[in-house]
Amino acid sequence: MPSFTGRDIVSIRDLPRPDIDHILDTADVMEPLAKAGSEMLHGKIMATLFFEPSTRTRLSFESAMTRLGGTALGFAETKGTSVEKGENLADTVRVVENYADLLVVRHPLEGAARMAAEFSKMPVINAGSGAEEHPTQALLDLYTIRKELGAIDGLNIGLIGDLRFGRTVHSLAYALSQYKVKLFLISPEILKMRKEVFEEVSKHVTAKETASFHEHIRELDVVYMTRVQKERFADLAEYEKVKGSYRLTAEELTKAKKNAIVMHPLPRVDEVAADVDTTAHAKYFQQVQYGVVLRMALLALVLGAV
Amino acid sequence: MPSFTGRDIVSIRDLPRPDIDHILDTADVMEPLAKAGSEMLHGKIMATLFFEPSTRTRLSFESAMTRLGGTALGFAETKGTSVEKGENLADTVRVVENYADLLVVRHPLEGAARMAAEFSKMPVINAGSGAEEHPTQALLDLYTIRKELGAIDGLNIGLIGDLRFGRTVHSLAYALSQYKVKLFLISPEILKMRKEVFEEVSKHVTAKETASFHEHIRELDVVYMTRVQKERFADLAEYEKVKGSYRLTAEELTKAKKNAIVMHPLPRVDEVAADVDTTAHAKYFQQVQYGVVLRMALLALVLGAV
Amino acid sequence: MPSFTGRDIVSIRDLPRPDIDHILDTADVMEPLAKAGSEMLHGKIMATLFFEPSTRTRLSFESAMTRLGGTALGFAETKGTSVEKGENLADTVRVVENYADLLVVRHPLEGAARMAAEFSKMPVINAGSGAEEHPTQALLDLYTIRKELGAIDGLNIGLIGDLRFGRTVHSLAYALSQYKVKLFLISPEILKMRKEVFEEVSKHVTAKETASFHEHIRELDVVYMTRVQKERFADLAEYEKVKGSYRLTAEELTKAKKNAIVMHPLPRVDEVAADVDTTAHAKYFQQVQYGVVLRMALLALVLGAV
């Protein structure tokens, strides 16, 4: 495996399974440091370039950097930046890399993080770009599964809800396709996983597409719920029609396996009922904590501290 | 007195006088550290969740945290956050608590800080919620009085201006009612203190309601001015009618006691004339400095560092 | 030379040449620390008061402060601040100075930084105010020239583009007038340098005004390009007319001296073509890095650390 020092983390598809497993192993090393703190990245600066706002992803990275003794700076939206004055991404990157040791980029456009990585002399981590890529979310999802269920291989994993517009599930599906899992892709017809993603994933693992959540819940080890995002719909009437489908309640969960875990990239609106929170299945807030640990691992790896 | 470690600071009404006095005593310990700095909270993270913007309260907390060697992260407004995407407060709290060791919450709604404290495993400090509660402001007001006049007991304290809508004066009136003071509640009829606050406060101390500022200024040890906030008025004509009343000038202050102090939660508009600034009575900028010291005390107490 | 400790840096015109040279010499000392880091300002707090947004100037200061072990806090725009509630600059300064050891102020109005410095007990650095003053940009421009060409004296320096509205070129022209340089002020008639600036600068150095970029490029050691900013024009038709003039391309640069350097305060739009980036002349991204180093020097000087 090539050293991680100085590498860009742009797409989950750039990471073969040994790389992913090494990142997850490093996260295990980081976990006690999330509480105890560390000076591993003391003096290092992380710049967050969020061309699209995402408070929780930004705070997760900032927390990870701080826990390792480093410092964060950057911008949380493009208002007031040179981007508003017409500056292109390449110039922004070549300016901001002078302020930091590493760039974390979030951008509404496909390919933006890749382009940033190409122009930057500093390592770039993609914190979400376009509708396809959110590699750190996929990695923290894998880490959550491994921590909570001991291993990823051998599991039945259901991805439920919006499999078409959610960048989270695309990156996760690609990542999972490197493990020995069975995927259940559960969504209304209109929100089915895009053909190219489905075909690629299907080459490596069994992936079953279905519209029926209720029928399959008892088979799942992982119930990965996603939000049907209003902002993805051109037609609000269409949104109203599907938003209630694929809602998970505590009652529904009584059918699930005893050790099944419920995950969600958050924020949720009402696709996971509040009564699920107090069940032992609910792991979505735990997932947030694993996210900090996983990002600590990435920061330490890319900056050559581990 | 119960230990402060891990406690929430939600309402001034949760704090009996011995607790308040202990906080003020701790602030005395903190004061030299505000200049010299400290590593007392090194490695600790404070998250600021400001659902309503308040730059100076946020910066005061950030400065306090930094002076003690800790780090701050968070959001300054809800734009761009998951709240905009329809997330509820309970979820936001249960996410953000994974990024930090302590939450500082400001919210436009009554009861929001209490709810945040109930859902959070981490200690929560209320940095202002709804029209009623602003406990850290009340504590820094008490600290200012004690520092400048040596004690709180025995004083005549005038609260002047908007006693109805200002969250600051509600928290302060409750706090003062635990001391042996005489309160002068000076306001136009339409901005009188709410009945339930007045009745509660009156149980413990003498509280005189009056519309006449000029008549009483010579009796006061503390002249606590407040801003008549345009944004609280439904009817702007009403605002125009009262905004000029209860204005303090240097000339007016010549009638005051020699040692009387003028306080103001800031920002002011024109209720305290600029010519007051250079009088020995003016303590409102000093109050800002005491605010940092007081918040250092709260952070250190709640995080178990003192 | 008076000590820099506690001094305000408001205008380049306050700095006689020995002061400027001392700042540049201090930047030379800082340069290795920009990579290696330092704890020189550990425990110190810099407050950024940006009444006008400027992400890159803010991040440059934050990076400089962080590289020296200090901490930054502040606001990046006035939305949500007390300024919106009608507070005046003097009050804002007298509040925020309690949160920090030094203030960095950016403001749309002429004279605002001067006023802030007058009211503040803490040192103030002007990060751009009005159309005239941007002293830290001028200093980093001088530092870039000295680093790249060995000295400033003896050079032919061209300032090209918008010499009327750009605050950068005003501060730079004043600064350069203290060195033995020949200035070429190259702009369309409508964007000529203001008369009072030209007259002042002409007292000290030869300054030639011309509309012809092509004719003079072969004489220049420094080609300082500026953006013709749309937001400065009342009449957009006028903007469209001039924006294409004074564009620099790699082909045009073949006429330039072998060692000529191209500078730009950035962001650029299209006045410097992308094909210039890969020529050895291009120094505008290097300039950004020198900006961090120069600001490290200013922070260390003003806070008495060197």
mmCIF file of C-alpha atoms in Angstrom, chain B residues 31-257:
data_model
loop_
_atom_site.group_PDB
_atom_site.id
_atom_site.type_symbol
_atom_site.label_atom_id
_atom_site.label_comp_id
_atom_site.label_asym_id
_atom_site.label_seq_id
_atom_site.Cartn_x
_atom_site.Cartn_y
_atom_site.Cartn_z
ATOM 1 C CA GLU B 31 -9.292 37.640 36.782
ATOM 2 C CA PRO B 32 -5.468 37.521 36.744
ATOM 3 C CA LEU B 33 -5.621 34.615 34.255
ATOM 4 C CA ALA B 34 -7.560 36.763 31.780
ATOM 5 C CA LYS B 35 -4.319 38.678 31.270
ATOM 6 C CA ALA B 36 -1.725 35.999 32.023
ATOM 7 C CA GLY B 37 -3.496 33.146 30.237
ATOM 8 C CA SER B 38 -3.826 29.584 31.449
ATOM 9 C CA GLU B 39 -3.748 26.042 30.122
ATOM 10 C CA MET B 40 -6.500 24.939 32.497
ATOM 11 C CA LEU B 41 -8.828 23.855 29.664
ATOM 12 C CA HIS B 42 -6.142 22.767 27.209
ATOM 13 C CA GLY B 43 -7.574 20.106 24.902
ATOM 14 C CA LYS B 44 -11.190 20.977 25.746
ATOM 15 C CA ILE B 45 -13.637 22.055 23.029
ATOM 16 C CA MET B 46 -16.554 24.446 23.452
ATOM 17 C CA ALA B 47 -19.264 24.344 20.784
ATOM 18 C CA THR B 48 -21.287 27.519 20.268
ATOM 19 C CA LEU B 49 -24.770 26.807 18.903
ATOM 20 C CA PHE B 50 -26.141 30.244 18.102
ATOM 21 C CA PHE B 51 -29.606 29.784 16.601
ATOM 22 C CA GLU B 52 -29.911 33.550 16.962
ATOM 23 C CA PRO B 53 -26.881 35.687 16.151
ATOM 24 C CA SER B 54 -25.134 37.583 18.940
ATOM 25 C CA THR B 55 -21.597 38.399 17.977
ATOM 26 C CA ARG B 56 -20.493 39.879 21.269
ATOM 27 C CA THR B 57 -21.840 37.100 23.485
ATOM 28 C CA ARG B 58 -20.251 34.542 21.175
ATOM 29 C CA LEU B 59 -16.910 36.351 21.143
ATOM 30 C CA SER B 60 -17.000 36.770 24.917
ATOM 31 C CA PHE B 61 -17.363 33.009 25.357
ATOM 32 C CA GLU B 62 -14.704 32.324 22.730
ATOM 33 C CA SER B 63 -12.308 34.719 24.390
ATOM 34 C CA ALA B 64 -12.958 33.131 27.798
ATOM 35 C CA MET B 65 -12.375 29.635 26.413
ATOM 36 C CA THR B 66 -9.199 30.718 24.630
ATOM 37 C CA ARG B 67 -7.794 32.492 27.695
ATOM 38 C CA LEU B 68 -8.045 29.149 29.517
ATOM 39 C CA GLY B 69 -6.243 27.272 26.740
ATOM 40 C CA GLY B 70 -9.333 25.641 25.213
ATOM 41 C CA THR B 71 -10.739 25.814 21.688
ATOM 42 C CA ALA B 72 -14.045 27.046 20.287
ATOM 43 C CA LEU B 73 -16.015 25.867 17.267
ATOM 44 C CA GLY B 74 -19.645 26.136 16.226
ATOM 45 C CA PHE B 75 -22.106 28.162 14.221
ATOM 46 C CA ALA B 76 -23.095 31.813 14.513
ATOM 47 C CA GLU B 77 -26.457 31.631 12.779
ATOM 48 C CA THR B 78 -28.764 28.918 11.478
ATOM 49 C CA LYS B 79 -28.324 29.783 7.815
ATOM 50 C CA GLY B 80 -26.632 26.852 6.127
ATOM 51 C CA THR B 81 -27.184 24.504 9.037
ATOM 52 C CA SER B 82 -29.311 21.398 9.274
ATOM 53 C CA VAL B 83 -31.851 23.493 11.146
ATOM 54 C CA GLU B 84 -32.656 25.079 7.805
ATOM 55 C CA LYS B 85 -33.217 21.573 6.431
ATOM 56 C CA GLY B 86 -35.908 21.009 9.045
ATOM 57 C CA GLU B 87 -33.885 19.392 11.797
ATOM 58 C CA ASN B 88 -35.181 19.694 15.335
ATOM 59 C CA LEU B 89 -33.214 21.064 18.269
ATOM 60 C CA ALA B 90 -32.940 17.702 20.029
ATOM 61 C CA ASP B 91 -31.201 16.119 17.043
ATOM 62 C CA THR B 92 -28.883 19.093 16.537
ATOM 63 C CA VAL B 93 -27.814 18.849 20.172
ATOM 64 C CA ARG B 94 -27.267 15.100 20.012
ATOM 65 C CA VAL B 95 -25.096 15.567 16.928
ATOM 66 C CA VAL B 96 -23.030 18.551 18.036
ATOM 67 C CA GLU B 97 -22.310 17.150 21.500
ATOM 68 C CA ASN B 98 -20.055 14.639 19.732
ATOM 69 C CA TYR B 99 -17.831 17.476 18.555
ATOM 70 C CA ALA B 100 -17.258 19.150 21.903
ATOM 71 C CA ASP B 101 -16.982 18.909 25.690
ATOM 72 C CA LEU B 102 -19.536 21.611 26.395
ATOM 73 C CA LEU B 103 -22.314 23.393 24.498
ATOM 74 C CA VAL B 104 -23.129 27.102 24.618
ATOM 75 C CA VAL B 105 -26.635 27.630 23.239
ATOM 76 C CA ARG B 106 -28.416 30.803 22.174
ATOM 77 C CA HIS B 107 -31.923 30.516 20.837
ATOM 78 C CA PRO B 108 -34.832 32.862 20.075
ATOM 79 C CA LEU B 109 -37.355 30.613 21.808
ATOM 80 C CA GLU B 110 -38.190 30.366 25.482
ATOM 81 C CA GLY B 111 -37.200 27.020 26.930
ATOM 82 C CA ALA B 112 -34.843 26.064 24.130
ATOM 83 C CA ALA B 113 -31.726 26.035 26.308
ATOM 84 C CA ARG B 114 -33.551 23.891 28.890
ATOM 85 C CA MET B 115 -34.523 21.431 26.209
ATOM 86 C CA ALA B 116 -30.971 21.353 24.860
ATOM 87 C CA ALA B 117 -29.679 20.594 28.359
ATOM 88 C CA GLU B 118 -32.152 17.756 28.731
ATOM 89 C CA PHE B 119 -31.054 16.091 25.508
ATOM 90 C CA SER B 120 -27.334 16.688 25.857
ATOM 91 C CA LYS B 121 -24.951 14.409 27.697
ATOM 92 C CA MET B 122 -22.506 17.338 27.768
ATOM 93 C CA PRO B 123 -23.007 20.379 29.994
ATOM 94 C CA VAL B 124 -25.012 23.216 28.411
ATOM 95 C CA ILE B 125 -24.630 26.916 29.149
ATOM 96 C CA ASN B 126 -27.514 29.159 28.129
ATOM 97 C CA ALA B 127 -26.229 32.215 26.261
ATOM 98 C CA GLY B 128 -29.697 33.726 25.999
ATOM 99 C CA SER B 129 -33.023 32.117 25.167
ATOM 100 C CA GLY B 130 -36.404 33.651 24.527
ATOM 101 C CA ALA B 131 -37.343 36.879 26.244
ATOM 102 C CA GLU B 132 -36.684 35.622 29.756
ATOM 103 C CA GLU B 133 -33.342 34.001 30.307
ATOM 104 C CA HIS B 134 -29.790 35.275 29.976
ATOM 105 C CA PRO B 135 -28.088 33.900 33.070
ATOM 106 C CA THR B 136 -24.480 34.656 32.143
ATOM 107 C CA GLN B 137 -25.371 38.303 31.572
ATOM 108 C CA ALA B 138 -27.037 38.455 35.000
ATOM 109 C CA LEU B 139 -23.976 36.885 36.606
ATOM 110 C CA LEU B 140 -21.564 39.286 34.937
ATOM 111 C CA ASP B 141 -23.801 42.172 36.014
ATOM 112 C CA LEU B 142 -23.618 40.977 39.627
ATOM 113 C CA TYR B 143 -19.866 40.533 39.305
ATOM 114 C CA THR B 144 -19.486 44.076 37.976
ATOM 115 C CA ILE B 145 -21.475 45.498 40.884
ATOM 116 C CA ARG B 146 -19.473 43.527 43.437
ATOM 117 C CA LYS B 147 -16.138 44.486 41.880
ATOM 118 C CA GLU B 148 -16.966 48.167 41.518
ATOM 119 C CA LEU B 149 -18.890 48.754 44.754
ATOM 120 C CA GLY B 150 -17.384 46.038 46.991
ATOM 121 C CA ALA B 151 -20.671 44.263 47.745
ATOM 122 C CA ILE B 152 -24.187 43.850 46.419
ATOM 123 C CA ASP B 153 -26.101 43.846 49.708
ATOM 124 C CA GLY B 154 -27.322 47.224 50.849
ATOM 125 C CA LEU B 155 -27.457 48.925 47.444
ATOM 126 C CA ASN B 156 -30.171 50.879 45.675
ATOM 127 C CA ILE B 157 -30.323 49.539 42.180
ATOM 128 C CA GLY B 158 -32.230 51.162 39.337
ATOM 129 C CA LEU B 159 -33.206 49.222 36.243
ATOM 130 C CA ILE B 160 -34.133 51.747 33.579
ATOM 131 C CA GLY B 161 -35.765 51.579 30.160
ATOM 132 C CA ASP B 162 -37.281 48.475 28.623
ATOM 133 C CA LEU B 163 -38.160 46.174 31.532
ATOM 134 C CA ARG B 164 -40.712 44.236 29.541
ATOM 135 C CA PHE B 165 -38.949 42.837 26.485
ATOM 136 C CA GLY B 166 -35.307 42.855 27.591
ATOM 137 C CA ARG B 167 -34.179 39.379 28.597
ATOM 138 C CA THR B 168 -31.249 40.870 30.431
ATOM 139 C CA VAL B 169 -33.276 42.679 33.083
ATOM 140 C CA HIS B 170 -35.468 39.672 33.827
ATOM 141 C CA SER B 171 -32.521 37.471 34.654
ATOM 142 C CA LEU B 172 -30.856 40.297 36.572
ATOM 143 C CA ALA B 173 -33.980 41.106 38.619
ATOM 144 C CA TYR B 174 -34.332 37.477 39.663
ATOM 145 C CA ALA B 175 -30.648 37.346 40.604
ATOM 146 C CA LEU B 176 -30.764 40.580 42.592
ATOM 147 C CA SER B 177 -33.814 39.408 44.496
ATOM 148 C CA GLN B 178 -31.510 37.015 46.351
ATOM 149 C CA TYR B 179 -29.531 39.950 47.758
ATOM 150 C CA LYS B 180 -30.522 42.640 50.254
ATOM 151 C CA VAL B 181 -31.137 45.389 47.718
ATOM 152 C CA LYS B 182 -33.797 47.944 46.953
ATOM 153 C CA LEU B 183 -34.901 47.862 43.319
ATOM 154 C CA PHE B 184 -36.141 50.877 41.369
ATOM 155 C CA LEU B 185 -37.941 49.666 38.242
ATOM 156 C CA ILE B 186 -38.030 52.756 36.056
ATOM 157 C CA SER B 187 -39.826 52.557 32.718
ATOM 158 C CA PRO B 188 -42.646 53.964 30.643
ATOM 159 C CA GLU B 189 -45.984 52.329 31.383
ATOM 160 C CA ILE B 190 -45.921 50.269 28.198
ATOM 161 C CA LEU B 191 -42.514 48.781 29.028
ATOM 162 C CA LYS B 192 -43.181 47.916 32.699
ATOM 163 C CA MET B 193 -41.778 44.686 34.030
ATOM 164 C CA ARG B 194 -44.085 41.744 33.419
ATOM 165 C CA LYS B 195 -46.438 41.069 36.261
ATOM 166 C CA GLU B 196 -45.170 37.554 37.039
ATOM 167 C CA VAL B 197 -41.568 38.730 37.253
ATOM 168 C CA PHE B 198 -42.489 41.727 39.394
ATOM 169 C CA GLU B 199 -44.535 39.600 41.789
ATOM 170 C CA GLU B 200 -41.828 37.000 42.203
ATOM 171 C CA VAL B 201 -39.100 39.582 42.758
ATOM 172 C CA SER B 202 -41.282 41.554 45.189
ATOM 173 C CA LYS B 203 -41.565 38.565 47.482
ATOM 174 C CA HIS B 204 -37.892 38.884 48.344
ATOM 175 C CA VAL B 205 -36.909 42.548 48.009
ATOM 176 C CA THR B 206 -38.484 45.975 47.961
ATOM 177 C CA ALA B 207 -39.184 46.815 44.342
ATOM 178 C CA LYS B 208 -40.594 50.196 43.466
ATOM 179 C CA GLU B 209 -42.149 50.746 40.048
ATOM 180 C CA THR B 210 -42.023 54.253 38.693
ATOM 181 C CA ALA B 211 -42.075 56.179 35.435
ATOM 182 C CA SER B 212 -39.859 58.959 36.732
ATOM 183 C CA PHE B 213 -36.146 58.584 36.109
ATOM 184 C CA HIS B 214 -35.208 62.131 37.087
ATOM 185 C CA GLU B 215 -36.873 61.962 40.480
ATOM 186 C CA HIS B 216 -34.944 58.885 41.597
ATOM 187 C CA ILE B 217 -31.495 59.165 40.080
ATOM 188 C CA ARG B 218 -30.003 60.757 43.224
ATOM 189 C CA GLU B 219 -30.946 57.684 45.298
ATOM 190 C CA LEU B 220 -29.272 55.084 43.073
ATOM 191 C CA ASP B 221 -25.957 53.275 43.610
ATOM 192 C CA VAL B 222 -26.379 51.415 40.337
ATOM 193 C CA VAL B 223 -27.936 53.035 37.263
ATOM 194 C CA TYR B 224 -28.598 50.086 34.969
ATOM 195 C CA MET B 225 -29.646 51.444 31.587
ATOM 196 C CA THR B 226 -31.194 49.295 28.865
ATOM 197 C CA ARG B 227 -31.854 49.788 25.220
ATOM 198 C CA VAL B 228 -35.403 50.224 23.988
ATOM 199 C CA GLN B 229 -35.113 47.768 21.110
ATOM 200 C CA LYS B 230 -36.893 48.708 17.927
ATOM 201 C CA GLU B 231 -37.142 45.045 16.918
ATOM 202 C CA ARG B 232 -39.368 44.288 19.946
ATOM 203 C CA PHE B 233 -42.114 46.666 18.803
ATOM 204 C CA ALA B 234 -44.949 45.625 16.539
ATOM 205 C CA ASP B 235 -45.879 49.273 16.129
ATOM 206 C CA LEU B 236 -43.034 51.587 15.142
ATOM 207 C CA ALA B 237 -45.007 54.719 16.066
ATOM 208 C CA GLU B 238 -45.097 53.428 19.633
ATOM 209 C CA TYR B 239 -41.318 52.944 19.516
ATOM 210 C CA GLU B 240 -40.724 56.497 18.339
ATOM 211 C CA LYS B 241 -42.848 57.760 21.237
ATOM 212 C CA VAL B 242 -40.833 56.109 24.015
ATOM 213 C CA LYS B 243 -37.309 55.802 22.654
ATOM 214 C CA GLY B 244 -36.240 59.273 23.794
ATOM 215 C CA SER B 245 -37.418 58.798 27.366
ATOM 216 C CA TYR B 246 -34.998 57.550 29.949
ATOM 217 C CA ARG B 247 -31.943 58.909 28.266
ATOM 218 C CA LEU B 248 -28.919 59.488 30.490
ATOM 219 C CA THR B 249 -26.531 62.417 29.990
ATOM 220 C CA ALA B 250 -23.458 63.649 31.857
ATOM 221 C CA GLU B 251 -25.500 66.619 33.063
ATOM 222 C CA GLU B 252 -28.186 64.365 34.481
ATOM 223 C CA LEU B 253 -25.449 62.376 36.232
ATOM 224 C CA THR B 254 -24.292 65.414 38.215
ATOM 225 C CA LYS B 255 -27.339 64.718 40.430
ATOM 226 C CA ALA B 256 -26.196 61.148 41.113
ATOM 227 C CA LYS B 257 -24.297 59.833 44.116
#
